[in-house]
Short mmCIF file of C-alpha atoms and ligand atoms in Angstrom, two decimals:
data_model
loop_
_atom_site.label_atom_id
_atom_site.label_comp_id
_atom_site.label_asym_id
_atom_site.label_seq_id
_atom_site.Cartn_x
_atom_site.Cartn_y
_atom_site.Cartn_z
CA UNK Z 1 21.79 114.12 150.73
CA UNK Z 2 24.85 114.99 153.00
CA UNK Z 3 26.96 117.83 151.90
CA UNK Z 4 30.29 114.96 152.04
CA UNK Z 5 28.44 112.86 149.36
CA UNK Z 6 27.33 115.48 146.59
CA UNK Z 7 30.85 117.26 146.87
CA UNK Z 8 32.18 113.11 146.07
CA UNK Z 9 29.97 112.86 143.34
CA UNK Z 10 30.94 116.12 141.61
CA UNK Z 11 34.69 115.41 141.63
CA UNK Z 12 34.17 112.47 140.41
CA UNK Z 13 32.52 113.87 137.60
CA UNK Z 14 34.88 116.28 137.50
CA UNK Z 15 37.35 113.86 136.93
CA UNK Z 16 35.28 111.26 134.16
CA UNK Z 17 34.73 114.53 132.47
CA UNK Z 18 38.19 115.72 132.33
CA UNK Z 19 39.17 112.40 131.38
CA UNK Z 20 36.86 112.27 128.57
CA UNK Z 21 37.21 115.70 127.17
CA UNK Z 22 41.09 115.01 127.01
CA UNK Z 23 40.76 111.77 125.79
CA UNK Z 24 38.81 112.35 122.61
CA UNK Z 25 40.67 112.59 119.54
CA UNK Z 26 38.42 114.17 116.99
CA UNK Z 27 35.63 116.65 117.18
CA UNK Z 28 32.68 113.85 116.81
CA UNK Z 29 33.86 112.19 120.45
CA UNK Z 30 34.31 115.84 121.94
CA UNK Z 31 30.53 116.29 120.99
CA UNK Z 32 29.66 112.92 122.47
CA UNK Z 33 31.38 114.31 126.05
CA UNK Z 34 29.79 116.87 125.90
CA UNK Z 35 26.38 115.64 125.58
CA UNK Z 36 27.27 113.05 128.19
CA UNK Z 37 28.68 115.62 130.68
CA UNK Z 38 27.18 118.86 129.71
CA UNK Z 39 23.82 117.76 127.97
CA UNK Z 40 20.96 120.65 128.60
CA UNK Z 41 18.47 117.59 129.30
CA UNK Z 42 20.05 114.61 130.81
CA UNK Z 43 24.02 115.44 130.87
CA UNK Z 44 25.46 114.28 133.98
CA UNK Z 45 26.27 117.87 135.54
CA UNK Z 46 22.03 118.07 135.06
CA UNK Z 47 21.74 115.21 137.07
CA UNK Z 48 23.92 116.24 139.61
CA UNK Z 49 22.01 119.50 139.98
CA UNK Z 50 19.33 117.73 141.25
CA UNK Z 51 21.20 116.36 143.93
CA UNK Z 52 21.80 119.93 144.90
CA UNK Z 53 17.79 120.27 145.69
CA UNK Z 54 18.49 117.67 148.12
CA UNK Z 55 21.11 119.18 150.51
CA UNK Z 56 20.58 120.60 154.22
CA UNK Z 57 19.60 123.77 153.32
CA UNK Z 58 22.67 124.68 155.76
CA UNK Z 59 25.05 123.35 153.50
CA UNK Z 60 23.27 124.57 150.23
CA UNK Z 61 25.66 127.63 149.64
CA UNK Z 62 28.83 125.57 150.02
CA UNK Z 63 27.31 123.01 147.91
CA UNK Z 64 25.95 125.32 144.77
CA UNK Z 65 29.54 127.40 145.04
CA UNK Z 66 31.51 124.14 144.68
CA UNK Z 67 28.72 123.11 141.43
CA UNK Z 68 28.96 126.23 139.66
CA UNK Z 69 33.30 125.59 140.09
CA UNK Z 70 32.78 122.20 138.77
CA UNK Z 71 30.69 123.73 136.10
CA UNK Z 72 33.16 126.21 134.97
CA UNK Z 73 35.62 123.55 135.29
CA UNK Z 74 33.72 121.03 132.73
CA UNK Z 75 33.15 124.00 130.25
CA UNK Z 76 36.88 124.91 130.33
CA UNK Z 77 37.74 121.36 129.44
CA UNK Z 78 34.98 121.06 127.09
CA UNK Z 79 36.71 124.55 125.32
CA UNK Z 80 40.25 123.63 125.64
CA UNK Z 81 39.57 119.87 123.74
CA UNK Z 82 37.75 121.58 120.67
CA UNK Z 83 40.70 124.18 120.66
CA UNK Z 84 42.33 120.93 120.34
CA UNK Z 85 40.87 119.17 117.74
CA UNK Z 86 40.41 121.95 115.42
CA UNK Z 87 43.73 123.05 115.49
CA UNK Z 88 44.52 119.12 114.56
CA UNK Z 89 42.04 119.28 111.40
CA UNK Z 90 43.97 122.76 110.15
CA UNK Z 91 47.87 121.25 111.04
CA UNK Z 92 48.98 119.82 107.71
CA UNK Z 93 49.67 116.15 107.95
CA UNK Z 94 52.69 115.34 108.84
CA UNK Z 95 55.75 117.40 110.30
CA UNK Z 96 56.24 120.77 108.22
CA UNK Z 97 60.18 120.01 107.45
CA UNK Z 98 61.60 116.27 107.36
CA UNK Z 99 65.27 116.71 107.13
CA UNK Z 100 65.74 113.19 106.82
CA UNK Z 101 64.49 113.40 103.19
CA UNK Z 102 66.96 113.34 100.34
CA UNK Z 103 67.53 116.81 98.46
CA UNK Z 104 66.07 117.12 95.16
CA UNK Z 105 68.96 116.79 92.62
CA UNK Z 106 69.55 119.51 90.28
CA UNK Z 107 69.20 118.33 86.64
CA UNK Z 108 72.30 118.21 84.77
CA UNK Z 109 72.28 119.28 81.46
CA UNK Z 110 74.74 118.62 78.28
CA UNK Z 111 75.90 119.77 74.97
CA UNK Z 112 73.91 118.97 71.68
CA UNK Z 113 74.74 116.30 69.47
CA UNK Z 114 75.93 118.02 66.83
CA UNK Z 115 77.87 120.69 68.87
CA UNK Z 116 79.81 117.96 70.85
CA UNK Z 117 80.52 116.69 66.87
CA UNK Z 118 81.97 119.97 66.25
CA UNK Z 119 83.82 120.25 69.36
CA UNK Z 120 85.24 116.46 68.19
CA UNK Z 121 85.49 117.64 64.74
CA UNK Z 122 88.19 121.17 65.77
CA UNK Z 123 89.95 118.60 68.55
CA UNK Z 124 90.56 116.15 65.73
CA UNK Z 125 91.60 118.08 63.13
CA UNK Z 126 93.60 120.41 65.77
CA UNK Z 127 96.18 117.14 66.36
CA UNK Z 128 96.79 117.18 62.61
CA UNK Z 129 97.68 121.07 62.60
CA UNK Z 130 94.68 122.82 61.83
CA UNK Z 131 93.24 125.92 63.47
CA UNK Z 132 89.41 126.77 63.71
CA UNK Z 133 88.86 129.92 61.80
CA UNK Z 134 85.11 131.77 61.82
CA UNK Z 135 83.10 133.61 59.02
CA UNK Z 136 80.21 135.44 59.17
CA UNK Z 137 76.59 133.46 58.37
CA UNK Z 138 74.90 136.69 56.52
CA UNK Z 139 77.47 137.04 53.34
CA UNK Z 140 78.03 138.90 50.03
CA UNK Z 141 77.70 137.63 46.45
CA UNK Z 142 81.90 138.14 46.48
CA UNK Z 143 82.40 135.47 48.92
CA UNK Z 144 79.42 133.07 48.33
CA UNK Z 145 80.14 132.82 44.87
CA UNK Z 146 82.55 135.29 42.98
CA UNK Z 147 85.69 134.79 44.89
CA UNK Z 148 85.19 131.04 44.36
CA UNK Z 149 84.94 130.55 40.83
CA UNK Z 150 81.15 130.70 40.61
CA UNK Z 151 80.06 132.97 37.45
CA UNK Z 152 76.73 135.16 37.37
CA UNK Z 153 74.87 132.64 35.53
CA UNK Z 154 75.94 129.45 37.21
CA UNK Z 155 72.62 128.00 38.77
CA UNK Z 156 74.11 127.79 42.39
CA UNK Z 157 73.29 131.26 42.26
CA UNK Z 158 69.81 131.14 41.85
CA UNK Z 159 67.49 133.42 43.94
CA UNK Z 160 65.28 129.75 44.42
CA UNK Z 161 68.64 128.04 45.69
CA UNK Z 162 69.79 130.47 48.10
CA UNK Z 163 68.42 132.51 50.84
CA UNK Z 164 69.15 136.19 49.69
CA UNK Z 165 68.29 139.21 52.11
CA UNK Z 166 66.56 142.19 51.53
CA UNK Z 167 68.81 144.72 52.96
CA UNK Z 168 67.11 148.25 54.21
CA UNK Z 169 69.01 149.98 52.12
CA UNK Z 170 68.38 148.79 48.81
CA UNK Z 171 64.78 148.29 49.78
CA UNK Z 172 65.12 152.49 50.42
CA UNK Z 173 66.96 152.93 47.32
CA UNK Z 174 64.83 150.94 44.83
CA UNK Z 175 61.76 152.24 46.06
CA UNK Z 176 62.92 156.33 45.98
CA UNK Z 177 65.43 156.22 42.85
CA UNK Z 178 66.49 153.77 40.10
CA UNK Z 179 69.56 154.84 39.13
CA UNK Z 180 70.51 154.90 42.46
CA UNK Z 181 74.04 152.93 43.04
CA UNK Z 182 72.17 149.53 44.04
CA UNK Z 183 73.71 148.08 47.56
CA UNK Z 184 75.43 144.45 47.46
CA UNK Z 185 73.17 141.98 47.78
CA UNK Z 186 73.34 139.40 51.00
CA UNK Z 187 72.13 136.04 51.16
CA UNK Z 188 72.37 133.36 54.12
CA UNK Z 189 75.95 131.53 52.88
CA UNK Z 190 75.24 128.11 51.42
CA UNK Z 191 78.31 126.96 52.29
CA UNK Z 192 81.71 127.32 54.44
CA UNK Z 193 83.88 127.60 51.37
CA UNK Z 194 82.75 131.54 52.00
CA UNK Z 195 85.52 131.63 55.01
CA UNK Z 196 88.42 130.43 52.57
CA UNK Z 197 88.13 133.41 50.80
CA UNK Z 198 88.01 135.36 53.75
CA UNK Z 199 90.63 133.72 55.30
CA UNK Z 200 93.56 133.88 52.64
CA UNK Z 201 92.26 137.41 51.79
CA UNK Z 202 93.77 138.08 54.97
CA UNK Z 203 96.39 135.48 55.76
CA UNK Z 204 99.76 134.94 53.21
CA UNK Z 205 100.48 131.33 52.38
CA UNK Z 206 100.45 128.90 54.45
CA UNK Z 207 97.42 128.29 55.64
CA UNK Z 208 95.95 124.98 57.63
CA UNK Z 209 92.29 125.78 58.92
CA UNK Z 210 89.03 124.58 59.52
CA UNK Z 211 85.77 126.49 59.66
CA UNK Z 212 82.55 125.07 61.58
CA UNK Z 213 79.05 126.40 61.05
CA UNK Z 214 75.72 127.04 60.02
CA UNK Z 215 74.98 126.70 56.05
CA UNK Z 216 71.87 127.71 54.88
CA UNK Z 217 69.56 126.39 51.48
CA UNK Z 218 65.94 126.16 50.81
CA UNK Z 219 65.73 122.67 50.81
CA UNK Z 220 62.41 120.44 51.60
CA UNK Z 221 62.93 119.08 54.99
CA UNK Z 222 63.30 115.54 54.96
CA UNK Z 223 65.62 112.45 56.70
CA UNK Z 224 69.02 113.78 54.93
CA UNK Z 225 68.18 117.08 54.02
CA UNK Z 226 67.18 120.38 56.32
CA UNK Z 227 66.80 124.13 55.12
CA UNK Z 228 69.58 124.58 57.61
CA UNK Z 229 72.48 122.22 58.65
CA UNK Z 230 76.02 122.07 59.36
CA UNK Z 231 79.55 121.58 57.73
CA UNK Z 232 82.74 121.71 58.44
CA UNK Z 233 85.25 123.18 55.77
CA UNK Z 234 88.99 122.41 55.50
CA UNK Z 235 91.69 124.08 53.74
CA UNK Z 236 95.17 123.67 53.56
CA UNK Z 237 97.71 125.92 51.30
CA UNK Z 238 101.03 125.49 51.08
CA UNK Z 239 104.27 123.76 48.73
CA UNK Z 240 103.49 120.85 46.88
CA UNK Z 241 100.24 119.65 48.26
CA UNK Z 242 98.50 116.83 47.00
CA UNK Z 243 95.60 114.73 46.35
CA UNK Z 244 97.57 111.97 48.47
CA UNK Z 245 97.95 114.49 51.36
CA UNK Z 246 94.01 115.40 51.08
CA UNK Z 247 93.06 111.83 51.28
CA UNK Z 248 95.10 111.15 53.86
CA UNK Z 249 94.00 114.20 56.13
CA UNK Z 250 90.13 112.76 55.72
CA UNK Z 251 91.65 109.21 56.36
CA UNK Z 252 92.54 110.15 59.69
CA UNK Z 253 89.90 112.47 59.97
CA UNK Z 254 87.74 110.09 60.06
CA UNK Z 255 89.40 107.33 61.96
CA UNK Z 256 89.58 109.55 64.54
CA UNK Z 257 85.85 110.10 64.83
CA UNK Z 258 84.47 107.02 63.99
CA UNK Z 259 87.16 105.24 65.52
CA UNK Z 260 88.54 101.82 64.17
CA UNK Z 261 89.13 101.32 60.13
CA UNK Z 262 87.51 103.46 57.85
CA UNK Z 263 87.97 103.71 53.82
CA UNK Z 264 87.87 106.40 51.78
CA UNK Z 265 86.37 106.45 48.76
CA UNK Z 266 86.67 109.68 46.01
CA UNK Z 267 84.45 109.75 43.09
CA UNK Z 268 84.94 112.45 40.56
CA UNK Z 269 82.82 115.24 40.46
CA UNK Z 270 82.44 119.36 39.90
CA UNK Z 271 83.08 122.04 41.96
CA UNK Z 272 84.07 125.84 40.18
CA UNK Z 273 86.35 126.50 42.96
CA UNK Z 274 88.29 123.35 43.29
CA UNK Z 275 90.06 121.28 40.13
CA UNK Z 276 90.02 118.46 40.08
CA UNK Z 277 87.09 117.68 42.13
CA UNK Z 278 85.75 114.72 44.08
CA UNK Z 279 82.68 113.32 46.12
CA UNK Z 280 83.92 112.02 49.42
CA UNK Z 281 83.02 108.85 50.48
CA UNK Z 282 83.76 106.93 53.81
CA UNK Z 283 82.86 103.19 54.66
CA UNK Z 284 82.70 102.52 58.56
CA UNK Z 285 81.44 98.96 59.26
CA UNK Z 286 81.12 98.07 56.21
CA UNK Z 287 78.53 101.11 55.31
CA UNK Z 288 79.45 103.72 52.89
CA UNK Z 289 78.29 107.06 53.33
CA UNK Z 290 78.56 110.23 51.56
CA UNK Z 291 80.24 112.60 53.78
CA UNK Z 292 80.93 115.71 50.93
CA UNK Z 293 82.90 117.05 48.41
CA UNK Z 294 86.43 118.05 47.93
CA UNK Z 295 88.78 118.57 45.50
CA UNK Z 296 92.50 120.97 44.68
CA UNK Z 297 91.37 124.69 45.13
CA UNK Z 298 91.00 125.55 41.96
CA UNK Z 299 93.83 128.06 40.64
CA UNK Z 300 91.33 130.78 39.89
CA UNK Z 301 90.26 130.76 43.69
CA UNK Z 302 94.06 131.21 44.65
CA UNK Z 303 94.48 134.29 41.67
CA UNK Z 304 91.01 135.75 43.48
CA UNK Z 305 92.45 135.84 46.96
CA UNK Z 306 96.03 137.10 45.53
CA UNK Z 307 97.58 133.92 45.89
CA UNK Z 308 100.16 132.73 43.02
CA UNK Z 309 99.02 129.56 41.86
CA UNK Z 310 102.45 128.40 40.42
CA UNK Z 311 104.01 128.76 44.07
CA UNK Z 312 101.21 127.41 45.91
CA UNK Z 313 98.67 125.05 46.20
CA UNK Z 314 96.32 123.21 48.32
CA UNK Z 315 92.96 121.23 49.05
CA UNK Z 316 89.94 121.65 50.00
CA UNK Z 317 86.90 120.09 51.61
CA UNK Z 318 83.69 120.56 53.10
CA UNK Z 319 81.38 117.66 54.65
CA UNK Z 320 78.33 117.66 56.46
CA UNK Z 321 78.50 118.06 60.33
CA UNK Z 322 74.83 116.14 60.65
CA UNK Z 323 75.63 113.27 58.26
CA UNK Z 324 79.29 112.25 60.98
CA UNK Z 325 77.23 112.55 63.78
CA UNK Z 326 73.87 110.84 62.79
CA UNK Z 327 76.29 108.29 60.72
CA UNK Z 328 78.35 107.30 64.12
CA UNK Z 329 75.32 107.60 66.31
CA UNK Z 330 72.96 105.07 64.52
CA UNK Z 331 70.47 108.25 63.83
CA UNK Z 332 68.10 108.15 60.26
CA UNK Z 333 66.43 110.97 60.65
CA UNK Z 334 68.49 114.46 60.70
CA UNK Z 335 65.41 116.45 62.15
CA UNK Z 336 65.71 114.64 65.14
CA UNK Z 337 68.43 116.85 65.53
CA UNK Z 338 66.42 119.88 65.40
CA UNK Z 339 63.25 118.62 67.45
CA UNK Z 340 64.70 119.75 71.18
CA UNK Z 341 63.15 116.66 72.12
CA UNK Z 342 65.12 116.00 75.56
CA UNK Z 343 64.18 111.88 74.89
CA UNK Z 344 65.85 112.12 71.90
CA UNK Z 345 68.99 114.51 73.11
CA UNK Z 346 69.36 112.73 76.51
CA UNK Z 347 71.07 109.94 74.49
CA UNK Z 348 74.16 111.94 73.68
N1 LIG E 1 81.20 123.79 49.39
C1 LIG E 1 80.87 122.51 48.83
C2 LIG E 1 79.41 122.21 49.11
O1 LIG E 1 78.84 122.82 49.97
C3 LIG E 1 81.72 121.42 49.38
C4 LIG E 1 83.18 121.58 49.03
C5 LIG E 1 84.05 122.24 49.87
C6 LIG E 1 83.68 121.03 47.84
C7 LIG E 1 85.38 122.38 49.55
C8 LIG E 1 85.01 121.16 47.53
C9 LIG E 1 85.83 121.82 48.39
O2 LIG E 1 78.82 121.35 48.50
#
């Protein structure tokens, strides 16, 4: 074989291979080159080396020099393509950042039901003239009951009615000594009325507030009823108030909230710290509701606080923040309220 013909026949090969080895596009047709070019029994490159036998024995060192750079050639490209491929196989799929792509939108949050109610309920009653005052939810027997005209033995007071609190102390000092000066007993308040008597304990005549807040009574969970709820509690002191003015405060109270006509309806009832005393009802399309009870505080309640009940006088009333806001928002079950159930709350 002349020299001119083998050196023709390994570039060529050369160049299939090269072709081939760049060409292939997984690591199956990189194997299939390579037993096609590089095959230990019948590769290509083997069957070029027996051409080599075949050369002028002159021309066999420039002949096997130019096979064995062909060779290394071929293995190079057989290297470089499965460098290739496997670096293909680790790359995730798909470009690492596509800016293209919409941001992911932070989630936007909102108030609870019942706490945009209250902040309603203190912009409401703020037009008419009323500012929010606070009490404290752990109270004493003075301001739960006393102060408001409930006696010792009245049955609000009941231990299985109310939430009372152990305190430390008279844990300490019933256990070491019994004649021991007992401590004042706490409870959870069971109602706002509590922060009327702390309010005109503090404040002289007049007075136009509300109070907002947590209420507490160990009641059986059930659609209307929840060992914990809310209420709102309004007072107003002053000359001359009357029944008319209370009626009409909750008249547009309510009109405010619910929006559109709404009645009023009182229906006599009891309270020790308010004389006389009603039930507060309200009809809203042509629904009537209980919303609470209300009533003249009671002259006892104004002697308690200091007040004199022959200058002053005022109303009172305290309705339930849950029963509004489940009434205007179509809801029948008040422990949806307390679920955290975003299905629920995204509604609001
Ligand atoms: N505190 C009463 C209750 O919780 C409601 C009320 C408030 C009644 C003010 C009269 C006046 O049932």
């Amino acid at each position: 074989m002349a020299l001119s013909d083998f050196l023709g026949e390994l570039d060529q090969l050369l160049a299939a291979a090269q072709a081939a080895f760049s060409a292939a596009p997984d690591g199956e047709a990189v194997e299939a080159a390579r037993i096609e070019f590089l095959g230990a029994k019948s590769g290509r490159l083997k069957s070029a080396q027996q051409g080599l036998g075949t050369v002028d024995k002159a021309d066999k060192p420039a002949a096997g020099k130019r096979f064995n750079e062909i060779k290394e050639a071929l293995d190079a490209a057989l290297q470089a393509a499965q460098d290739r491929v496997a670096q293909v196989a680790a790359a995730p799929t798909g470009p690492a950042l596509d800016p293209t792509l919409p941001g992911k939108k932070p989630r936007l949050g909102h108030l609870h039901p019942l706490t945009q109610t209250i902040e309603d309920l203190k912009e409401i009653m703020g037009r008419l003239g009323f500012s929010v005052a606070k009490g404290p939810e752990i109270e004493d027997e003075w301001h739960n009951f006393d102060a408001l005209n409930i006696p010792a033995s009245h049955p609000a007071r009941d231990p299985l009615e109310n939430f009372y609190l152990s305190t430390a102390e008279a844990l300490a000092s019933s256990a070491t000594n019994d004649a021991a000066p007992k401590s004042k007993p706490l409870l959870l308040r069971s109602q706002t009325s509590t922060v009327q008597i702390r309010v005109m304990e503090k404040t002289p005549p007049p007075v136009r507030i509300i109070s907002l807040g947590r209420v507490y009574r160990p009641d059986t969970a059930d659609a209307t009823h929840y060992p914990m709820f809310h209420q709102i509690e309004g007072l107003l002191i002053d000359r001359h108030v009357t029944m008319a003015d209370l009626k009409s405060v909750l008249r547009l109270f309510a009109m405010s909230y619910f929006g559109g006509e709404v009645h009023i309806r009182f229906r006599p009832s009891f309270f020790p710290f308010t004389e006389p005393s009603v039930e507060v009802d309200m009809s809203w399309h042509d629904r009537w509701i209980e919303m609470g009870g209300a009533g003249m505080v009671d002259p006892h309640v104004l002697k308690a606080v200091g007040y004199d009940p022959e200058q002053v006088s005022g109303f009172a009333f305290g309705l339930g923040v849950e029963r509004v806001c489940a009434r205007r928002h179509g809801v029948t079950d008040i422990r949806e309220f307390y679920k955290n159930d975003v299905r629920f709350l995204e509604q609001f």
